[in-house]
Short mmCIF file of C-alpha atoms and ligand atoms in Angstrom, two decimals:
data_model
loop_
_atom_site.label_atom_id
_atom_site.label_comp_id
_atom_site.label_asym_id
_atom_site.label_seq_id
_atom_site.Cartn_x
_atom_site.Cartn_y
_atom_site.Cartn_z
CA MET A 20 -85.07 -59.25 175.95
CA TYR A 21 -82.96 -56.13 175.31
CA THR A 22 -82.11 -54.12 178.43
CA PHE A 23 -79.72 -51.27 179.03
CA GLN A 24 -78.28 -49.33 181.95
CA PHE A 25 -78.61 -45.60 182.54
CA GLU A 26 -75.80 -43.68 184.20
CA ARG A 27 -75.22 -40.00 184.86
CA ALA A 28 -71.64 -38.83 184.25
CA ALA A 29 -70.09 -36.62 186.93
CA ASP A 30 -67.69 -35.00 184.46
CA ALA A 31 -66.39 -35.28 180.90
CA LYS A 32 -63.50 -37.51 181.92
CA ALA A 33 -65.80 -40.02 183.61
CA ALA A 34 -68.17 -40.04 180.61
CA VAL A 35 -65.34 -40.76 178.18
CA ALA A 36 -63.83 -43.42 180.49
CA ARG A 37 -67.20 -45.20 180.54
CA LEU A 38 -67.27 -45.43 176.74
CA LYS A 39 -63.63 -46.49 176.59
CA ALA A 40 -64.41 -49.33 179.03
CA ASP A 41 -67.48 -50.47 177.07
CA PRO A 42 -67.59 -49.86 173.29
CA ASP A 43 -71.36 -50.57 173.29
CA ALA A 44 -72.05 -47.71 175.70
CA LYS A 45 -73.26 -44.40 174.21
CA PHE A 46 -73.48 -40.79 175.33
CA LEU A 47 -77.02 -39.55 175.86
CA GLY A 48 -77.85 -35.92 175.10
CA GLY A 49 -81.51 -34.95 174.89
CA GLY A 50 -82.44 -38.38 173.55
CA GLN A 51 -84.46 -36.90 170.68
CA SER A 52 -82.62 -38.93 168.04
CA LEU A 53 -81.00 -41.75 170.02
CA LEU A 54 -84.14 -42.90 171.87
CA ALA A 55 -86.10 -42.92 168.61
CA ALA A 56 -83.36 -45.07 167.04
CA MET A 57 -83.50 -47.42 170.04
CA LYS A 58 -87.27 -47.74 169.79
CA LEU A 59 -86.86 -48.76 166.16
CA ARG A 60 -84.09 -51.21 167.17
CA LEU A 61 -81.63 -49.35 164.98
CA ALA A 62 -79.42 -48.85 168.05
CA SER A 63 -79.09 -51.02 171.17
CA PRO A 64 -76.48 -49.50 173.47
CA SER A 65 -75.51 -51.42 176.62
CA VAL A 66 -75.29 -48.24 178.69
CA LEU A 67 -76.63 -44.72 178.20
CA VAL A 68 -74.24 -42.21 179.73
CA ASP A 69 -76.19 -39.00 180.35
CA VAL A 70 -73.91 -36.05 179.65
CA VAL A 71 -76.36 -33.16 179.93
CA ARG A 72 -75.88 -32.59 183.67
CA ILE A 73 -72.09 -32.42 183.52
CA PRO A 74 -71.27 -29.16 185.36
CA GLY A 75 -70.59 -26.32 182.91
CA MET A 76 -71.55 -28.28 179.79
CA ALA A 77 -74.72 -26.28 179.17
CA GLU A 78 -73.08 -22.89 179.73
CA ILE A 79 -73.24 -20.17 177.08
CA ARG A 80 -70.66 -17.37 177.30
CA VAL A 81 -68.93 -14.67 175.25
CA GLU A 82 -65.16 -14.98 174.90
CA ASN A 83 -63.23 -12.46 172.81
CA ASN A 84 -65.08 -12.35 169.48
CA GLU A 85 -66.79 -15.72 169.91
CA ILE A 86 -69.84 -17.17 171.58
CA VAL A 87 -69.00 -20.44 173.28
CA VAL A 88 -72.02 -22.72 173.56
CA GLY A 89 -71.76 -25.79 175.80
CA ALA A 90 -72.58 -29.06 174.08
CA ALA A 91 -75.38 -29.78 176.53
CA ALA A 92 -77.14 -26.47 175.85
CA ARG A 93 -80.69 -27.25 174.75
CA HIS A 94 -82.02 -25.71 171.56
CA ALA A 95 -84.48 -23.66 173.67
CA ASP A 96 -81.57 -22.31 175.78
CA VAL A 97 -79.71 -21.12 172.68
CA GLU A 98 -82.89 -19.56 171.27
CA ALA A 99 -83.54 -17.66 174.52
CA ASN A 100 -79.98 -16.62 175.41
CA ALA A 101 -79.62 -12.82 175.43
CA GLU A 102 -75.97 -12.83 174.22
CA VAL A 103 -76.76 -15.16 171.32
CA ARG A 104 -79.81 -13.12 170.35
CA GLN A 105 -77.83 -9.90 170.40
CA ARG A 106 -74.55 -11.04 168.81
CA ILE A 107 -75.58 -13.87 166.47
CA PRO A 108 -79.36 -13.53 166.05
CA ALA A 109 -79.18 -16.00 163.14
CA LEU A 110 -78.06 -18.73 165.54
CA ALA A 111 -80.85 -17.97 168.03
CA ALA A 112 -83.38 -18.05 165.18
CA LEU A 113 -81.96 -21.32 163.83
CA ALA A 114 -82.28 -22.96 167.28
CA GLY A 115 -85.80 -21.56 167.66
CA GLY A 116 -86.86 -23.10 164.35
CA ILE A 117 -85.81 -26.66 165.20
CA GLY A 118 -88.62 -29.22 165.46
CA ASP A 119 -91.27 -28.40 168.01
CA ARG A 120 -91.32 -27.15 171.61
CA GLN A 121 -90.58 -30.56 173.08
CA VAL A 122 -87.65 -31.21 170.75
CA ARG A 123 -86.24 -27.77 171.56
CA ALA A 124 -86.72 -28.33 175.30
CA MET A 125 -84.74 -31.59 175.22
CA GLY A 126 -82.42 -31.66 172.20
CA THR A 127 -78.84 -30.45 172.64
CA LEU A 128 -76.25 -28.84 170.39
CA GLY A 129 -73.75 -31.67 170.98
CA GLY A 130 -76.30 -34.37 170.21
CA ALA A 131 -77.42 -32.65 167.02
CA LEU A 132 -73.82 -32.35 165.77
CA ALA A 133 -72.78 -35.89 166.71
CA ASN A 134 -75.92 -37.22 165.04
CA ASP A 135 -75.26 -35.21 161.85
CA ASP A 136 -78.66 -35.84 160.30
CA PRO A 137 -78.45 -34.76 156.63
CA ALA A 138 -81.52 -32.52 157.09
CA ALA A 139 -80.56 -31.01 160.45
CA CYS A 140 -80.21 -27.28 161.01
CA TYR A 141 -77.26 -27.01 163.43
CA PRO A 142 -74.70 -28.48 160.98
CA ALA A 143 -75.54 -25.59 158.62
CA GLY A 144 -75.13 -23.10 161.49
CA VAL A 145 -71.79 -24.55 162.54
CA LEU A 146 -70.37 -24.85 159.01
CA GLY A 147 -71.83 -21.55 157.76
CA LEU A 148 -70.51 -19.59 160.72
CA GLY A 149 -67.10 -21.30 160.50
CA ALA A 150 -67.35 -22.53 164.10
CA THR A 151 -64.93 -24.80 165.97
CA VAL A 152 -66.10 -27.98 167.67
CA VAL A 153 -64.39 -28.55 171.03
CA THR A 154 -64.13 -32.10 172.33
CA ASP A 155 -62.60 -33.74 175.39
CA ARG A 156 -59.31 -34.13 173.47
CA ARG A 157 -59.01 -31.60 170.63
CA THR A 158 -60.62 -28.84 168.58
CA ILE A 159 -62.07 -29.59 165.13
CA ALA A 160 -62.76 -26.88 162.55
CA ALA A 161 -66.27 -27.08 161.11
CA ASP A 162 -64.75 -27.59 157.64
CA ASP A 163 -63.21 -30.87 158.92
CA PHE A 164 -66.06 -32.07 161.12
CA PHE A 165 -68.85 -33.25 158.79
CA LYS A 166 -67.77 -36.30 156.82
CA GLY A 167 -70.88 -37.77 155.16
CA LEU A 168 -74.25 -39.36 155.85
CA TYR A 169 -74.58 -39.40 159.70
CA GLU A 170 -70.78 -39.38 159.78
CA THR A 171 -68.47 -36.97 161.57
CA ALA A 172 -64.79 -36.72 162.46
CA LEU A 173 -65.55 -37.84 166.04
CA GLU A 174 -63.94 -40.98 167.46
CA PRO A 175 -66.53 -43.42 168.88
CA ASP A 176 -65.66 -42.42 172.47
CA GLU A 177 -65.08 -38.70 171.81
CA LEU A 178 -67.28 -36.22 173.68
CA ILE A 179 -68.23 -32.82 172.27
CA THR A 180 -67.95 -30.38 175.16
CA ALA A 181 -68.65 -27.04 173.42
CA VAL A 182 -68.77 -25.16 170.12
CA ARG A 183 -67.02 -21.82 169.53
CA PHE A 184 -69.00 -19.59 167.17
CA PRO A 185 -67.16 -16.55 165.74
CA ILE A 186 -69.42 -13.50 165.65
CA PRO A 187 -70.07 -12.53 162.01
CA ASP A 188 -70.91 -9.07 160.68
CA GLN A 189 -74.13 -10.34 159.13
CA ALA A 190 -75.76 -13.77 159.00
CA ALA A 191 -79.10 -15.51 158.54
CA TYR A 192 -80.43 -19.05 158.26
CA VAL A 193 -83.49 -19.79 156.15
CA LYS A 194 -85.01 -23.22 155.66
CA PHE A 195 -87.80 -24.65 153.57
CA ARG A 196 -89.21 -26.91 156.23
CA ASN A 197 -90.77 -30.29 155.90
CA PRO A 198 -94.27 -29.50 157.21
CA ALA A 199 -94.48 -32.74 159.22
CA SER A 200 -91.07 -33.04 160.89
CA ARG A 201 -89.90 -29.41 160.50
CA PHE A 202 -86.50 -30.71 159.40
CA ALA A 203 -84.99 -28.83 156.45
CA LEU A 204 -86.04 -29.97 152.99
CA VAL A 205 -83.29 -27.50 152.21
CA GLY A 206 -81.75 -25.00 154.64
CA VAL A 207 -79.16 -22.31 153.87
CA MET A 208 -76.93 -20.41 156.30
CA VAL A 209 -75.26 -17.31 154.91
CA ALA A 210 -72.61 -15.45 156.95
CA ARG A 211 -70.53 -12.42 156.01
CA THR A 212 -67.46 -11.31 157.95
CA GLY A 213 -65.57 -8.48 156.26
CA ASN A 214 -65.20 -9.52 152.61
CA ALA A 215 -65.47 -13.24 153.35
CA VAL A 216 -68.78 -14.99 152.78
CA ARG A 217 -69.63 -18.53 153.86
CA VAL A 218 -72.71 -20.38 152.62
CA ALA A 219 -73.64 -23.77 154.09
CA VAL A 220 -76.45 -25.92 152.74
CA THR A 221 -78.28 -28.67 154.63
CA GLY A 222 -81.05 -31.04 153.54
CA ALA A 223 -79.87 -31.26 149.96
CA GLY A 224 -77.02 -33.78 150.04
CA ASP A 225 -75.64 -36.66 152.12
CA SER A 226 -74.38 -34.15 154.64
CA VAL A 227 -74.13 -30.39 155.03
CA PHE A 228 -71.81 -28.72 152.49
CA ARG A 229 -70.41 -25.32 151.58
CA CYS A 230 -71.69 -23.88 148.32
CA GLN A 231 -68.74 -22.29 146.46
CA PRO A 232 -70.73 -20.77 143.56
CA LEU A 233 -72.89 -18.84 146.03
CA GLU A 234 -69.91 -17.88 148.19
CA GLN A 235 -68.09 -16.45 145.17
CA ALA A 236 -71.11 -14.56 143.88
CA LEU A 237 -71.88 -13.09 147.31
CA ALA A 238 -68.28 -12.16 148.08
CA GLY A 239 -68.38 -9.90 145.00
CA ASP A 240 -71.89 -8.59 145.62
CA PHE A 241 -73.65 -9.35 148.92
CA SER A 242 -77.17 -9.00 147.55
CA ALA A 243 -80.25 -11.16 147.12
CA GLN A 244 -80.08 -10.53 143.38
CA ALA A 245 -76.55 -11.97 143.18
CA ALA A 246 -77.70 -15.08 145.06
CA ARG A 247 -80.74 -15.54 142.82
CA GLY A 248 -78.52 -15.46 139.73
CA VAL A 249 -76.50 -18.52 140.77
CA LYS A 250 -77.30 -21.85 139.07
CA ILE A 251 -76.78 -24.98 141.19
CA ASP A 252 -75.78 -28.32 139.67
CA ALA A 253 -78.33 -30.92 140.79
CA SER A 254 -76.25 -33.98 139.87
CA SER A 255 -74.94 -34.66 143.40
CA LEU A 256 -78.10 -33.66 145.28
CA ASN A 257 -80.70 -35.95 146.88
CA THR A 258 -83.92 -37.12 145.32
CA ASP A 259 -86.40 -38.68 147.78
CA LEU A 260 -90.14 -38.84 148.39
CA HIS A 261 -90.14 -35.21 149.55
CA ALA A 262 -88.40 -33.54 146.59
CA SER A 263 -86.31 -34.14 143.49
CA ALA A 264 -82.66 -33.12 143.18
CA GLN A 265 -83.71 -30.49 140.61
CA TYR A 266 -86.22 -28.96 143.03
CA ARG A 267 -83.58 -28.84 145.77
CA ALA A 268 -81.11 -27.22 143.34
CA HIS A 269 -83.78 -24.61 142.58
CA LEU A 270 -84.40 -23.95 146.29
CA ILE A 271 -80.75 -23.33 147.25
CA PRO A 272 -80.32 -19.89 145.57
CA VAL A 273 -83.90 -18.91 146.41
CA LEU A 274 -83.30 -19.56 150.12
CA ALA A 275 -79.82 -18.02 149.97
CA ALA A 276 -81.37 -14.85 148.53
CA ARG A 277 -83.91 -14.75 151.38
CA ALA A 278 -81.09 -15.32 153.88
CA VAL A 279 -79.09 -12.40 152.43
CA GLU A 280 -82.18 -10.16 152.70
CA GLU A 281 -82.60 -11.16 156.36
CA ALA A 282 -78.88 -10.82 157.11
CA VAL A 283 -78.80 -7.29 155.66
CA LYS A 284 -81.92 -6.30 157.64
CA GLY A 285 -80.16 -7.58 160.81
C1 LIG B 590 -89.93 -34.53 165.77
C2 LIG B 590 -88.51 -34.06 165.61
C3 LIG B 590 -88.24 -32.95 164.82
C4 LIG B 590 -86.93 -32.49 164.65
N1 LIG B 590 -86.72 -31.41 163.87
C5 LIG B 590 -85.47 -30.96 163.71
C6 LIG B 590 -85.20 -29.81 162.92
O1 LIG B 590 -86.10 -29.15 162.40
N2 LIG B 590 -83.91 -29.43 162.77
C7 LIG B 590 -82.88 -30.09 163.40
O2 LIG B 590 -81.74 -29.69 163.24
N3 LIG B 590 -83.10 -31.16 164.16
C8 LIG B 590 -84.36 -31.61 164.34
N4 LIG B 590 -84.59 -32.69 165.14
C9 LIG B 590 -83.43 -33.35 165.80
C10 LIG B 590 -83.14 -32.69 167.14
O3 LIG B 590 -82.43 -31.49 166.92
C11 LIG B 590 -82.33 -33.60 168.07
O4 LIG B 590 -82.37 -32.98 169.31
C12 LIG B 590 -80.88 -33.84 167.72
O5 LIG B 590 -80.70 -34.41 166.46
C13 LIG B 590 -80.23 -34.81 168.67
O6 LIG B 590 -79.88 -34.13 169.83
P1 LIG B 590 -80.06 -34.83 171.23
O7 LIG B 590 -79.40 -33.95 172.23
O8 LIG B 590 -81.46 -35.22 171.46
O9 LIG B 590 -79.10 -36.14 171.07
P2 LIG B 590 -79.35 -37.67 171.40
O10 LIG B 590 -80.54 -38.18 170.68
O11 LIG B 590 -79.30 -37.87 172.88
O12 LIG B 590 -78.02 -38.28 170.78
C14 LIG B 590 -77.81 -38.29 169.38
C15 LIG B 590 -76.41 -38.85 169.10
O13 LIG B 590 -75.42 -37.96 169.59
C16 LIG B 590 -74.56 -38.60 170.55
N5 LIG B 590 -74.24 -37.56 171.53
C17 LIG B 590 -75.09 -36.87 172.32
N6 LIG B 590 -74.44 -35.90 172.97
C18 LIG B 590 -73.13 -35.97 172.59
C19 LIG B 590 -71.95 -35.22 172.90
N7 LIG B 590 -71.98 -34.18 173.75
N8 LIG B 590 -70.78 -35.59 172.32
C20 LIG B 590 -70.73 -36.62 171.43
N9 LIG B 590 -71.81 -37.37 171.11
C21 LIG B 590 -73.00 -37.03 171.66
C22 LIG B 590 -75.37 -39.77 171.08
O14 LIG B 590 -74.55 -40.81 171.56
C23 LIG B 590 -76.13 -40.18 169.82
O15 LIG B 590 -75.30 -40.97 169.00
C24 LIG B 590 -85.87 -33.17 165.32
C25 LIG B 590 -86.13 -34.28 166.13
C26 LIG B 590 -87.44 -34.73 166.30
C27 LIG B 590 -87.69 -35.91 167.19
#
């Protein structure tokens, strides 16, 4: 019979040391993805090392022109945080649109990023806002973090401790949600800072990606009309039981246009 141990880490160093000592041990965030994988026998860690009660890991603070969100911050905490709502309302709205109340009460930013589900919302927020992932040993730019299907730049024993989100001039995240799971069939984050525009798309490929054609069009003309005029190549997009690649390609500029409208409204 499969059994596992549960341990609560006192600090980041102890959590990492536990995984270094036992390669079958895993960090536990809110458990919203990992416990489901364990129930399906897709994962069978020897030890679950709970990292959500590490002092300071759930803290959200403003530093210079960034909001620093602790990796153990729950989605509901990010949604409700006054600084996030005021300075990056798109991020608060993204967190508030994840799953359902229970998922938002338990799921964490760090867990969502480490999991890197191809239809998850936070990867689009992190990549679209050009954030920096902070771990126990280094910082990783969002552009270098997401590597493929459920694959990130993290080492197996590397702990995400926080994410630094630069505050954009205007931003919005819009997703076409799967009505059952609420994951993104396609989700688009648009962020403008000065003349630079970043557009990140989730739900459409193996992993979140930046959409250059939309970024170029919107850098020249930050309008919904400019977004709607962009044609997206469907050849590298996903087809599954929910939608064809062509349908996803159609959705990307439509959602980007809605995101621009929301971003401009503020
Ligand atoms: C019904 C349902 C609907 C959902 N809908 C959405 C949605 O609409 N949009 C969306 O984006 N997501 C959605 N999710 C996923 C949700 O956001 C999860 O909370 C998230 O994917 C995992 O976060 P967690 O904290 O629960 O991590 P866990 O399940 O605890 O862990 C996931 C993985 O991350 C690792 N990990 C955890 N914390 C860290 C850390 N600090 N550093 C490094 N590795 C770590 C774990 O070892 C594990 O491999 C949904 C989930 C469910 C069950």
